[in-house]
Coordinates of C-alpha atoms and ligand atoms in Angstrom, one line a residue:
Chain A
M17 CA 106.5 67.0 95.8
S18 CA 106.5 65.6 99.3
L19 CA 105.2 67.6 102.1
F20 CA 108.6 67.8 103.7
A21 CA 110.1 69.2 100.5
E22 CA 107.3 71.8 100.3
V23 CA 107.8 72.9 103.9
W24 CA 111.6 73.1 103.3
D25 CA 111.0 75.2 100.2
A26 CA 108.8 77.6 102.2
V27 CA 111.4 77.9 105.0
K28 CA 114.1 78.7 102.4
A29 CA 111.8 81.3 100.7
V30 CA 111.2 83.0 104.0
A31 CA 114.9 83.0 104.8
A32 CA 115.7 84.4 101.3
G33 CA 113.1 87.2 101.9
L34 CA 114.6 88.0 105.3
E35 CA 118.1 88.1 103.8
T36 CA 116.9 90.6 101.1
V37 CA 115.3 92.8 103.7
H38 CA 118.3 92.5 106.0
R39 CA 120.6 93.8 103.3
R40 CA 118.5 97.0 103.1
V41 CA 118.1 97.6 106.8
K42 CA 121.2 99.8 107.2
Q43 CA 120.1 102.3 104.6
P44 CA 119.0 105.7 105.7
P45 CA 115.2 106.1 106.3
A46 CA 113.2 107.3 103.3
T47 CA 110.6 109.0 105.4
E48 CA 110.7 112.6 106.6
F49 CA 109.5 114.0 110.0
Y50 CA 107.0 116.2 108.3
P51 CA 105.6 118.6 110.8
Y52 CA 109.0 119.1 112.4
K53 CA 110.9 119.3 109.1
K54 CA 109.1 120.9 106.3
P55 CA 109.9 119.4 102.9
E56 CA 111.1 121.7 100.1
I57 CA 108.5 122.1 97.5
P58 CA 109.6 123.3 94.1
P59 CA 108.0 126.6 93.1
V60 CA 106.4 125.1 90.0
S61 CA 104.4 122.8 92.2
V62 CA 100.7 123.8 92.1
Q63 CA 99.6 124.2 95.7
F64 CA 98.4 127.5 96.9
L65 CA 98.0 130.1 94.2
A66 CA 98.9 133.7 94.9
L67 CA 98.4 137.1 93.5
I68 CA 101.7 139.0 93.1
Q69 CA 101.9 142.8 93.7
N70 CA 104.6 144.9 92.3
E71 CA 107.4 146.3 94.4
D72 CA 105.5 149.6 94.7
G73 CA 102.4 147.8 96.0
T74 CA 100.2 148.1 92.9
D75 CA 98.5 145.0 91.5
R76 CA 100.1 143.2 88.7
C77 CA 96.7 141.9 87.7
V78 CA 95.0 143.9 84.9
A79 CA 91.6 142.3 85.4
C80 CA 91.6 140.7 82.0
L81 CA 89.4 137.8 83.1
Q82 CA 91.6 135.2 81.3
C83 CA 92.1 133.1 84.4
E84 CA 88.4 133.1 85.1
R85 CA 87.6 131.9 81.6
V86 CA 90.1 129.0 81.5
C87 CA 89.4 127.6 85.0
P88 CA 87.9 124.1 84.5
S89 CA 86.3 124.1 88.0
Q90 CA 85.0 127.7 87.6
V91 CA 86.2 128.7 91.1
I92 CA 87.6 132.1 90.2
T93 CA 85.2 135.0 90.5
I94 CA 86.4 138.4 89.3
E95 CA 84.6 141.7 89.4
R96 CA 86.2 144.7 87.8
K97 CA 85.5 148.3 87.1
R98 CA 86.9 150.9 84.6
N99 CA 90.0 152.5 85.8
P100 CA 89.0 156.0 86.9
E101 CA 92.5 157.4 86.1
G102 CA 93.7 156.1 82.8
K103 CA 93.1 153.0 80.7
G104 CA 92.1 149.5 81.5
F105 CA 90.3 148.0 84.5
V106 CA 90.9 147.6 88.2
L107 CA 89.9 144.7 90.4
E108 CA 87.0 145.1 92.7
R109 CA 86.8 141.5 93.8
F110 CA 89.0 138.5 93.2
D111 CA 87.7 135.3 94.9
L112 CA 89.3 131.9 94.5
D113 CA 87.7 128.8 96.1
F114 CA 90.6 126.5 97.0
A115 CA 88.2 123.9 98.3
N116 CA 87.0 123.2 94.7
C117 CA 90.2 124.2 92.9
M118 CA 91.7 121.1 91.1
H119 CA 95.2 122.6 91.1
C120 CA 95.6 122.3 87.3
A121 CA 97.5 125.6 86.9
N122 CA 95.5 126.5 83.8
C123 CA 94.9 130.0 85.3
V124 CA 98.7 130.4 85.8
E125 CA 99.3 129.4 82.2
A126 CA 96.7 131.8 80.9
C127 CA 97.7 135.0 82.8
P128 CA 99.2 137.4 80.4
V129 CA 101.1 139.5 83.1
S130 CA 102.1 136.8 85.5
A131 CA 99.9 138.1 88.2
I132 CA 98.5 134.8 89.4
V133 CA 101.4 132.4 90.3
T134 CA 102.1 129.1 91.9
V135 CA 104.0 129.3 95.2
G136 CA 105.5 126.3 96.9
E137 CA 103.2 126.7 99.9
F138 CA 101.3 123.5 100.5
E139 CA 99.7 123.5 104.0
H140 CA 96.1 123.4 103.0
A141 CA 94.7 121.4 105.9
V142 CA 92.2 123.5 107.9
Y143 CA 89.3 122.6 110.2
D144 CA 86.7 124.7 108.5
I145 CA 86.3 124.5 104.7
N146 CA 85.3 128.1 104.6
F147 CA 88.9 129.0 105.4
L148 CA 89.8 127.9 101.9
K149 CA 87.5 130.4 100.2
A150 CA 90.2 133.0 99.5
D151 CA 89.5 136.6 98.7
K152 CA 91.9 139.1 97.2
A153 CA 93.4 140.2 100.5
F154 CA 94.3 136.5 101.3
L155 CA 95.8 135.9 97.9
D156 CA 97.8 139.1 98.1
H157 CA 99.0 138.0 101.5
I158 CA 100.3 134.7 100.2
G159 CA 102.0 136.6 97.4
H160 CA 103.7 138.9 100.0
E161 CA 104.8 136.0 102.2
A162 CA 106.1 134.0 99.2
K163 CA 109.8 134.0 98.8
I164 CA 109.8 132.3 95.5
W165 CA 107.1 131.7 92.8
Y166 CA 106.6 130.6 89.3
S167 CA 104.7 131.7 86.3
P168 CA 105.2 130.7 82.6
K169 CA 105.8 134.2 81.4
F170 CA 108.6 135.3 83.8
G171 CA 109.8 131.9 85.0
V172 CA 110.8 131.5 88.6
E173 CA 111.0 134.8 90.5
M174 CA 112.3 135.5 94.0
R175 CA 111.8 138.3 96.5
T176 CA 115.1 139.5 98.1
P177 CA 115.1 140.4 101.8
E178 CA 114.8 144.1 100.8
G179 CA 111.6 143.4 99.0
K180 CA 112.9 143.6 95.5
I181 CA 111.6 141.1 92.9
V182 CA 114.4 139.4 90.9
K183 CA 114.6 136.5 88.5
A184 CA 115.9 133.3 90.1
P185 CA 119.2 131.8 88.9
P186 CA 119.0 129.4 85.9
E187 CA 119.5 126.3 88.1
M188 CA 116.0 126.8 89.3
Q189 CA 114.3 127.8 86.1
P190 CA 112.5 125.3 83.9
G191 CA 114.5 125.2 80.8
G192 CA 117.4 126.9 82.6
L193 CA 119.6 124.2 81.1
A194 CA 120.2 126.2 77.9
E195 CA 121.6 129.1 79.9
L196 CA 123.7 126.9 82.1
L197 CA 125.2 125.1 79.2
K198 CA 126.0 128.4 77.5
E199 CA 127.7 129.7 80.7
A200 CA 129.7 126.5 81.0
E201 CA 130.9 126.9 77.4
G202 CA 131.7 130.5 77.9
G203 CA 133.6 129.7 81.1
E204 CA 135.7 127.2 79.2
G205 CA 136.4 129.6 76.4
A206 CA 137.6 132.4 78.7
Chain B
M27 CA 61.4 93.0 87.6
R28 CA 64.4 90.8 88.3
N29 CA 67.6 92.8 88.6
P30 CA 70.1 91.1 86.3
T31 CA 73.1 92.1 88.3
T32 CA 72.2 90.3 91.5
I33 CA 72.2 86.5 92.0
E34 CA 69.2 84.8 93.4
P35 CA 69.5 81.6 95.5
V36 CA 68.7 78.5 93.5
P37 CA 65.5 77.0 95.1
G38 CA 66.3 73.8 96.9
R39 CA 70.0 74.3 96.9
T40 CA 71.2 74.8 100.4
D41 CA 74.9 74.3 100.0
E42 CA 75.4 77.6 98.2
M43 CA 76.2 80.7 100.2
I44 CA 75.8 84.1 98.6
I45 CA 78.1 86.8 99.9
N46 CA 79.1 90.4 98.9
M47 CA 82.7 91.2 98.4
G48 CA 83.0 94.9 98.6
P49 CA 82.4 97.7 97.9
Q50 CA 84.3 98.5 101.0
H51 CA 86.6 95.4 100.8
P52 CA 90.2 96.4 101.2
A53 CA 91.4 94.1 98.5
T54 CA 89.1 95.4 95.7
H55 CA 91.4 98.4 94.9
G56 CA 88.7 100.9 95.1
V57 CA 85.0 100.5 95.0
L58 CA 84.2 97.2 93.3
K59 CA 81.5 94.9 94.6
V60 CA 81.3 91.3 93.5
V61 CA 78.4 89.2 94.5
I62 CA 79.8 85.7 94.9
G63 CA 78.1 82.4 95.3
L64 CA 80.2 80.0 97.3
D65 CA 80.1 76.3 97.6
G66 CA 82.4 75.7 100.5
E67 CA 85.7 77.2 99.3
R68 CA 84.8 77.2 95.6
I69 CA 83.1 80.0 93.8
T70 CA 80.1 78.9 91.8
R71 CA 78.9 82.3 90.5
A72 CA 80.3 85.8 90.4
V73 CA 78.7 89.0 89.3
P74 CA 80.7 92.3 89.5
H75 CA 78.9 95.5 90.3
I76 CA 80.6 98.7 89.2
G77 CA 79.5 102.3 89.0
F78 CA 80.1 103.4 92.6
L79 CA 82.6 106.0 91.4
H80 CA 80.7 107.2 88.3
R81 CA 81.0 110.9 88.0
N82 CA 79.8 111.6 84.5
H83 CA 83.2 112.2 83.1
E84 CA 82.5 112.3 79.4
K85 CA 79.5 114.6 79.8
I86 CA 81.5 117.0 82.0
E87 CA 84.1 117.1 79.3
E88 CA 81.6 118.1 76.6
A89 CA 80.9 121.3 78.6
R90 CA 84.6 122.2 78.8
T91 CA 87.0 123.7 76.3
Y92 CA 89.7 121.6 74.8
T93 CA 92.4 123.0 77.1
Q94 CA 90.3 122.5 80.2
I95 CA 89.6 118.9 79.4
I96 CA 93.3 117.8 79.7
S97 CA 93.2 118.3 83.5
Y98 CA 90.1 116.1 83.6
T99 CA 91.6 113.2 81.7
D100 CA 94.3 112.9 84.4
R101 CA 91.6 111.9 86.8
M102 CA 90.6 108.7 85.1
D103 CA 93.4 106.4 86.0
Y104 CA 94.9 108.4 88.8
V105 CA 97.6 105.9 89.5
S106 CA 99.2 106.5 86.1
G107 CA 97.8 110.1 85.8
L108 CA 100.0 111.6 83.2
Q109 CA 99.6 108.7 80.8
N110 CA 95.8 109.4 80.5
E111 CA 96.3 112.8 79.0
L112 CA 98.0 111.4 75.9
P113 CA 95.2 109.8 73.8
F114 CA 93.0 112.8 74.0
I115 CA 95.9 115.1 73.2
L116 CA 97.0 113.0 70.2
A117 CA 93.5 113.0 68.8
V118 CA 93.1 116.7 69.1
E119 CA 96.6 117.3 67.7
D120 CA 95.5 115.2 64.6
L121 CA 92.4 117.3 64.2
L122 CA 94.4 120.5 64.6
G123 CA 97.2 119.4 62.3
V124 CA 99.9 120.4 64.9
E125 CA 103.5 119.4 64.5
V126 CA 105.1 118.1 67.7
P127 CA 108.9 118.9 67.9
P128 CA 111.0 115.7 68.3
R129 CA 112.3 116.9 71.6
A130 CA 108.8 117.3 73.0
K131 CA 108.0 113.8 71.8
L132 CA 111.0 112.3 73.6
I133 CA 110.2 114.2 76.9
R134 CA 106.6 112.9 76.7
T135 CA 107.9 109.4 76.1
I136 CA 110.3 109.6 79.1
F137 CA 107.4 110.7 81.4
F138 CA 105.1 108.1 79.9
E139 CA 107.5 105.3 80.8
L140 CA 108.3 106.8 84.2
F141 CA 104.6 106.7 85.0
R142 CA 104.4 103.1 83.8
I143 CA 107.0 102.1 86.3
A144 CA 105.3 104.2 89.0
S145 CA 102.0 102.5 88.3
H146 CA 103.4 99.0 88.2
L147 CA 105.1 99.8 91.5
V148 CA 101.8 100.7 93.1
W149 CA 100.2 97.6 91.6
L150 CA 103.1 95.4 93.0
G151 CA 102.8 96.9 96.4
T152 CA 99.1 96.8 96.8
G153 CA 98.8 93.5 95.0
M154 CA 101.2 91.9 97.4
L155 CA 99.4 93.5 100.3
D156 CA 96.3 91.6 99.2
L157 CA 98.3 88.4 99.2
G158 CA 99.6 89.2 102.7
A159 CA 103.0 90.5 102.1
I160 CA 103.7 93.9 103.6
T161 CA 107.4 94.4 102.9
P162 CA 107.1 94.9 99.1
F163 CA 104.5 97.6 99.7
L164 CA 106.9 99.7 101.8
Y165 CA 109.7 99.2 99.2
T166 CA 107.6 100.0 96.1
F167 CA 106.2 103.2 97.6
R168 CA 109.6 104.4 98.5
D169 CA 110.8 103.9 94.9
R170 CA 107.7 105.4 93.4
E171 CA 108.2 108.5 95.6
K172 CA 111.4 109.2 93.6
I173 CA 109.4 109.2 90.4
L174 CA 106.8 111.5 91.9
E175 CA 109.5 113.9 93.1
I176 CA 111.0 114.1 89.6
T177 CA 107.6 114.7 88.2
E178 CA 106.8 117.4 90.7
K179 CA 110.0 119.3 90.0
T180 CA 109.2 119.6 86.3
A181 CA 105.5 119.2 85.9
G182 CA 104.2 120.8 89.0
A183 CA 102.3 118.0 90.6
R184 CA 102.9 114.5 91.8
M185 CA 100.0 112.4 90.5
L186 CA 97.8 114.5 88.3
P187 CA 100.2 116.9 86.7
N188 CA 98.3 118.3 83.7
Y189 CA 101.7 118.5 82.0
F190 CA 101.2 117.4 78.4
T191 CA 99.5 119.8 76.1
F192 CA 98.6 120.1 72.4
G193 CA 101.9 120.3 70.5
G194 CA 104.2 119.1 73.2
V195 CA 104.5 119.8 76.9
R196 CA 103.5 122.8 79.0
R197 CA 106.9 124.0 80.2
D198 CA 110.5 123.1 79.7
V199 CA 112.0 120.5 82.0
H200 CA 113.8 121.4 85.2
P201 CA 117.6 121.7 84.6
D202 CA 118.2 118.6 86.9
F203 CA 115.6 116.5 85.0
F204 CA 117.9 114.4 82.8
K205 CA 120.3 113.9 85.6
D206 CA 117.6 112.9 88.1
V207 CA 116.0 110.4 85.7
A208 CA 119.4 108.8 85.0
A209 CA 120.1 108.6 88.7
F210 CA 116.6 107.1 89.3
L211 CA 117.2 104.4 86.7
D212 CA 120.5 103.4 88.2
F213 CA 118.9 103.3 91.6
F214 CA 115.9 101.3 90.3
E215 CA 118.0 98.7 88.6
T216 CA 119.6 97.9 92.0
R217 CA 116.1 97.5 93.4
L218 CA 114.6 95.2 90.8
P219 CA 116.5 92.2 92.1
D220 CA 115.0 92.8 95.5
Y221 CA 111.5 92.6 94.0
Y222 CA 112.3 89.5 92.1
A223 CA 113.7 87.9 95.3
L224 CA 110.7 89.0 97.4
V225 CA 107.9 88.2 95.0
L226 CA 108.5 86.5 91.7
D227 CA 111.1 84.0 92.6
S228 CA 109.7 83.2 96.0
P229 CA 108.2 79.7 96.2
V230 CA 105.6 81.0 98.7
F231 CA 104.3 83.4 96.1
Q232 CA 104.6 80.8 93.3
A233 CA 102.5 78.4 95.3
R234 CA 99.7 81.0 95.3
A235 CA 100.0 82.1 91.8
V236 CA 101.1 79.4 89.4
G237 CA 98.1 77.8 87.7
V238 CA 95.6 80.1 89.4
G239 CA 93.0 82.0 87.4
V240 CA 94.0 80.7 84.0
L241 CA 92.8 82.9 81.1
S242 CA 92.8 81.3 77.7
K243 CA 93.8 83.3 74.6
E244 CA 90.4 83.0 73.1
R245 CA 88.6 84.3 76.2
A246 CA 91.0 87.2 76.5
I247 CA 90.4 88.3 72.9
A248 CA 86.7 87.7 73.2
R249 CA 86.4 89.9 76.2
G250 CA 88.5 92.7 74.7
A251 CA 91.2 92.4 77.4
S252 CA 94.4 94.4 76.8
G253 CA 97.6 95.3 78.5
P254 CA 99.5 92.9 80.6
V255 CA 96.4 90.7 81.0
I256 CA 96.2 89.8 77.3
R257 CA 100.0 89.6 76.9
A258 CA 100.2 87.1 79.8
S259 CA 97.7 84.9 77.8
G260 CA 100.0 84.8 74.8
V261 CA 98.7 87.6 72.6
P262 CA 101.6 90.1 71.8
Y263 CA 99.3 93.1 71.5
D264 CA 100.8 96.4 72.5
V265 CA 99.6 99.8 71.1
R266 CA 103.2 101.0 71.3
K267 CA 104.0 98.6 68.5
A268 CA 100.6 98.2 66.9
E269 CA 100.0 101.9 66.3
P270 CA 103.2 103.7 67.5
Y271 CA 102.8 107.2 68.8
D272 CA 105.2 109.9 70.0
A273 CA 108.8 108.7 70.0
Y274 CA 108.2 105.0 70.1
P275 CA 108.9 104.3 66.4
E276 CA 112.5 105.3 67.0
L277 CA 113.1 103.3 70.1
E278 CA 113.8 99.6 70.5
F279 CA 112.0 97.5 73.0
E280 CA 110.4 94.1 73.4
I281 CA 106.9 93.2 74.2
P282 CA 107.1 90.6 77.1
T283 CA 104.6 87.9 76.4
R284 CA 103.9 84.6 78.2
E285 CA 101.7 81.7 77.3
E286 CA 100.3 80.4 80.6
G287 CA 97.7 83.1 81.3
D288 CA 97.7 82.5 85.1
V289 CA 98.3 85.0 87.9
Y290 CA 102.0 84.2 87.9
A291 CA 102.2 85.1 84.1
R292 CA 100.5 88.4 84.7
F293 CA 102.9 89.3 87.5
W294 CA 105.8 88.2 85.3
V295 CA 104.7 90.3 82.4
R296 CA 104.5 93.4 84.5
F297 CA 107.9 92.8 86.0
R298 CA 109.5 92.5 82.6
E299 CA 107.6 95.6 81.5
M300 CA 109.3 97.6 84.2
E301 CA 112.7 96.4 82.8
E302 CA 111.7 97.3 79.3
S303 CA 110.6 100.7 80.5
V304 CA 114.1 101.3 82.0
K305 CA 115.5 100.4 78.6
I306 CA 113.2 102.7 76.8
I307 CA 114.0 105.6 79.0
R308 CA 117.7 105.0 78.7
Q309 CA 117.5 105.2 74.9
A310 CA 115.3 108.2 75.1
L311 CA 117.7 110.0 77.4
E312 CA 120.5 109.4 74.9
K313 CA 118.5 110.7 72.0
V314 CA 116.8 113.8 73.6
P315 CA 118.5 117.1 72.9
K316 CA 119.2 118.9 76.2
T317 CA 117.8 122.1 74.9
G318 CA 115.4 123.1 72.2
P319 CA 111.7 123.6 71.6
Y320 CA 109.3 121.8 73.8
K321 CA 106.1 122.9 72.2
G322 CA 104.9 123.2 68.7
K323 CA 102.9 126.1 67.3
V324 CA 99.3 126.0 68.6
P325 CA 96.7 128.7 68.2
P326 CA 95.8 130.3 71.5
R327 CA 92.2 129.3 71.1
V328 CA 92.0 125.6 70.3
K329 CA 89.3 125.1 67.7
P330 CA 89.9 121.9 65.7
K331 CA 88.3 121.5 62.3
P332 CA 85.0 119.6 62.3
G333 CA 85.7 115.9 62.2
A334 CA 86.3 112.9 64.4
R335 CA 89.4 111.1 65.5
Y336 CA 90.2 108.0 67.6
R337 CA 93.7 107.6 69.1
A338 CA 94.9 105.1 71.5
V339 CA 97.9 104.6 73.7
E340 CA 99.3 101.8 75.9
I341 CA 99.0 102.9 79.5
A342 CA 100.1 100.7 82.3
R343 CA 96.8 98.8 82.3
G344 CA 96.3 98.5 78.6
H345 CA 94.7 100.1 75.6
L346 CA 93.4 103.5 76.5
G347 CA 91.7 105.3 73.7
A348 CA 89.9 108.6 73.2
Y349 CA 87.4 109.4 70.5
V350 CA 86.9 113.1 69.9
V351 CA 84.2 114.5 67.7
S352 CA 84.7 118.2 66.9
D353 CA 82.1 120.5 65.4
G354 CA 84.5 123.3 64.9
S355 CA 83.7 125.1 68.0
E356 CA 85.7 125.6 71.2
Y357 CA 83.8 122.7 72.9
P358 CA 84.0 119.1 71.7
A359 CA 80.7 117.7 70.4
R360 CA 81.4 114.3 72.0
I361 CA 84.2 112.5 73.8
K362 CA 84.4 108.9 74.4
H363 CA 87.1 107.2 76.4
R364 CA 87.9 103.5 76.0
S365 CA 89.4 102.3 79.2
P366 CA 91.4 99.2 79.7
S367 CA 90.4 98.3 83.3
F368 CA 86.7 98.3 82.4
A369 CA 87.3 95.7 79.7
N370 CA 89.6 93.7 81.9
L371 CA 87.1 93.6 84.7
Q372 CA 84.6 91.7 82.5
L373 CA 86.9 88.8 83.0
I374 CA 85.7 88.4 86.6
P375 CA 83.0 85.9 85.9
D376 CA 85.3 83.9 83.7
L377 CA 88.2 83.8 86.1
F378 CA 86.4 83.6 89.4
V379 CA 84.1 80.7 88.8
G380 CA 85.7 77.5 89.9
A381 CA 88.5 79.3 91.8
R382 CA 88.9 79.2 95.6
F383 CA 87.7 82.3 97.4
A384 CA 91.2 83.2 98.6
D385 CA 92.4 82.9 95.0
A386 CA 89.8 85.4 93.9
I387 CA 91.8 88.1 95.7
A388 CA 95.0 87.1 93.9
I389 CA 93.1 87.1 90.5
L390 CA 91.7 90.5 91.1
S391 CA 95.1 92.0 92.0
S392 CA 96.6 90.5 88.9
L393 CA 94.0 92.2 86.8
D394 CA 95.0 95.5 88.5
P395 CA 91.8 97.6 88.0
V396 CA 91.7 101.3 88.9
F397 CA 88.2 102.5 89.5
G398 CA 88.6 106.0 88.5
E399 CA 88.9 104.7 85.0
V400 CA 86.4 101.8 85.2
D401 CA 83.6 104.1 86.2
R402 CA 84.6 107.4 84.7
Ligands
LIG526 S1 94.5 125.9 89.4 FE1 92.9 125.3 87.9 S2 91.1 124.9 89.1 FE2 92.5 126.1 90.4 S3 91.9 128.2 90.1 FE3 93.5 127.8 88.7 S4 92.5 127.2 86.8 FE4 91.0 127.0 88.4
LIG527 S1 94.6 136.4 84.0 FE1 96.1 137.4 85.3 S2 95.8 139.6 84.8 FE2 94.0 138.5 84.0 S3 92.5 138.6 85.6 FE3 93.6 136.7 85.9 S4 95.2 137.3 87.4 FE4 94.4 139.2 86.5

C-alpha cells in the first residue's frame, strides 16, 4: 500500500470513530453526582451490617455464636452470659471490625433469628480506621437508623415511620416473583 | 548464586539495553514486572517476574471451612469474580453428592455469562487504553456498570458477590432480574456495533494488531495456554464444550476460533465470545422457570466424604480448575487452583522476543492477565 493510501485510511478511520462517538453524544450522562445525589442501594447489598432490635427494644440476637463461627475473616467477637431471668444467653459484648470484614454476608446467612442483617448503607469512608471497629451500640444504632434491611430468614423488612417492623412488598423481596405472579393470576380471575 | 530470573548483560555486547517494565507500569494490568533486553526497538530477551500479589491463597483456604472458602475464591480473578466460585463449588458438590435443581443451574449460567461479558468489557477498555484509545474505556465501563447493578440487586455485591453456593445459589433472584437481564441484552446489542467500529474494524487498530505477537498452535499447546489465547491460535478448546457443567449441555453456542494467532485474532475471539454470551443468556432466559427451587438439599455442616475431585470451568480468561482433597472433616485437606492467566503469562518470552517494545504492550493486553489469579 502506498503511503498516501495508508494516510487516507487512517484519516477515514478517525472520521469513522468520531462519527460513532458523535452518534452517542446526545445520550443522557451515565454518571451520577454522588455526594449530592445518593444512589439507591438495594437492601441485599452487603455494606454496613447492623444488629436489629425488636419493636420493644430487646435484642433479636440470642447470642448463639453462629455468626462468629462462620466468619471467614474472624472479625466478630461475642461475649455472652447466661440469662439471669429465664433460658438462653444474653450478649455482653458484640464487636465487629469493619476494617477487616470482607463483606461476604456469611454471618447474615448463618443467623437463625435474623438479628444481624445487611442494610443498604454504604458510606464507609472515614479518616481514622478505628472508627470502623464497631461495638454493639454502633451496630444497634445502624439498625435503628435503617429503614430497610435484608436477612435470608425474614426477607426484606422495613420500619414504618411509627417504628413498627413490617415485611416489605414482594416487588422488593428476592424471590418475590412467585407472589407477584400469583397475585396477577388472582387479579385476572376475579 | 546467579538468580535465574534476572538477565545479566552479555560481556562485550554494548548495544543491548536492559530495562525493567513494571511492577508499577500502568500497562501491566496489575503488578507484573518484565525484565527486557532491548536492541534498539527490538526485544532480545524477556523474563517475567510474578509474585508481587502472592497472598498464600491456597494455604489460607485449608484453614477455612468449605462454606467460608467460597468467598475467598472470588478474590482470585476479581474482574470476573463470580465465575471463580464455580470450579470449587462443582468439586465439592461432586464430593457431597448434591443434586442441583435445573433452575439453579440456569441462574448460575446466566450470571456466569454476564460476568464473561463484564470481564471482556474491562479487558477491552483497559486494553485499548494501553494502545492509546480512551473512548472505548469510557464506553465499556458504562456498559459493565449495568451488569454490576443487576448483580448487586440479586447477589448483594458488585464484583465479589459470594453468590453461588453448594447445591445452587444463595438466594432467589430479585423480581426484576429476568426483565433487567433481557433489557441489558437489548441495550448491549445496540452497543456492540460501536465497539466494532471503534476497535476491531478500525484500520488504525488493525495496523497495530495484525501480524503482531503471532503464537503458533504448537507453542500454545506446549505452554498450556487456554481461553481466548489458545482459541485465537486455532485450537477449539473450551471447557464449556469439553467437559460441560451446569446448564451448558442444553444450550447451543459456538466456539469462536481463528487460525492466525496474532493480537488481532485474540481481540476478535473475545469480541465474538461476547456475542455468543448474549446468545447463551437469551436461550437460558427462555428456558429458566420464573419461580421454583434455587437450591438443592445440602446438610447445614458441609462435610464431604473423603476423596478428591478436580473440576474445571471456562472463565473469561480460560481454563480455571479446582482440585479439592477432602479428609472427611469440615476443613479441606488440600486445595489447588489451576489458573488460566498464570499459564498464559508463560507465553511472554515466546511472544515478546523479536517484537518491538511498543508491541509488547499490545501483546500483553491481548493476553489479558489478572494478577489476583496469577499470584494467588
Ligand atoms: S460479612 Fe463476612 S467477613 Fe464480614 S462480619 Fe460477616 S461473615 Fe465476617
Ligand atoms: S448468629 Fe445471630 S443470633 Fe447468633 S450470635 Fe450472631 S447475631 Fe446473634
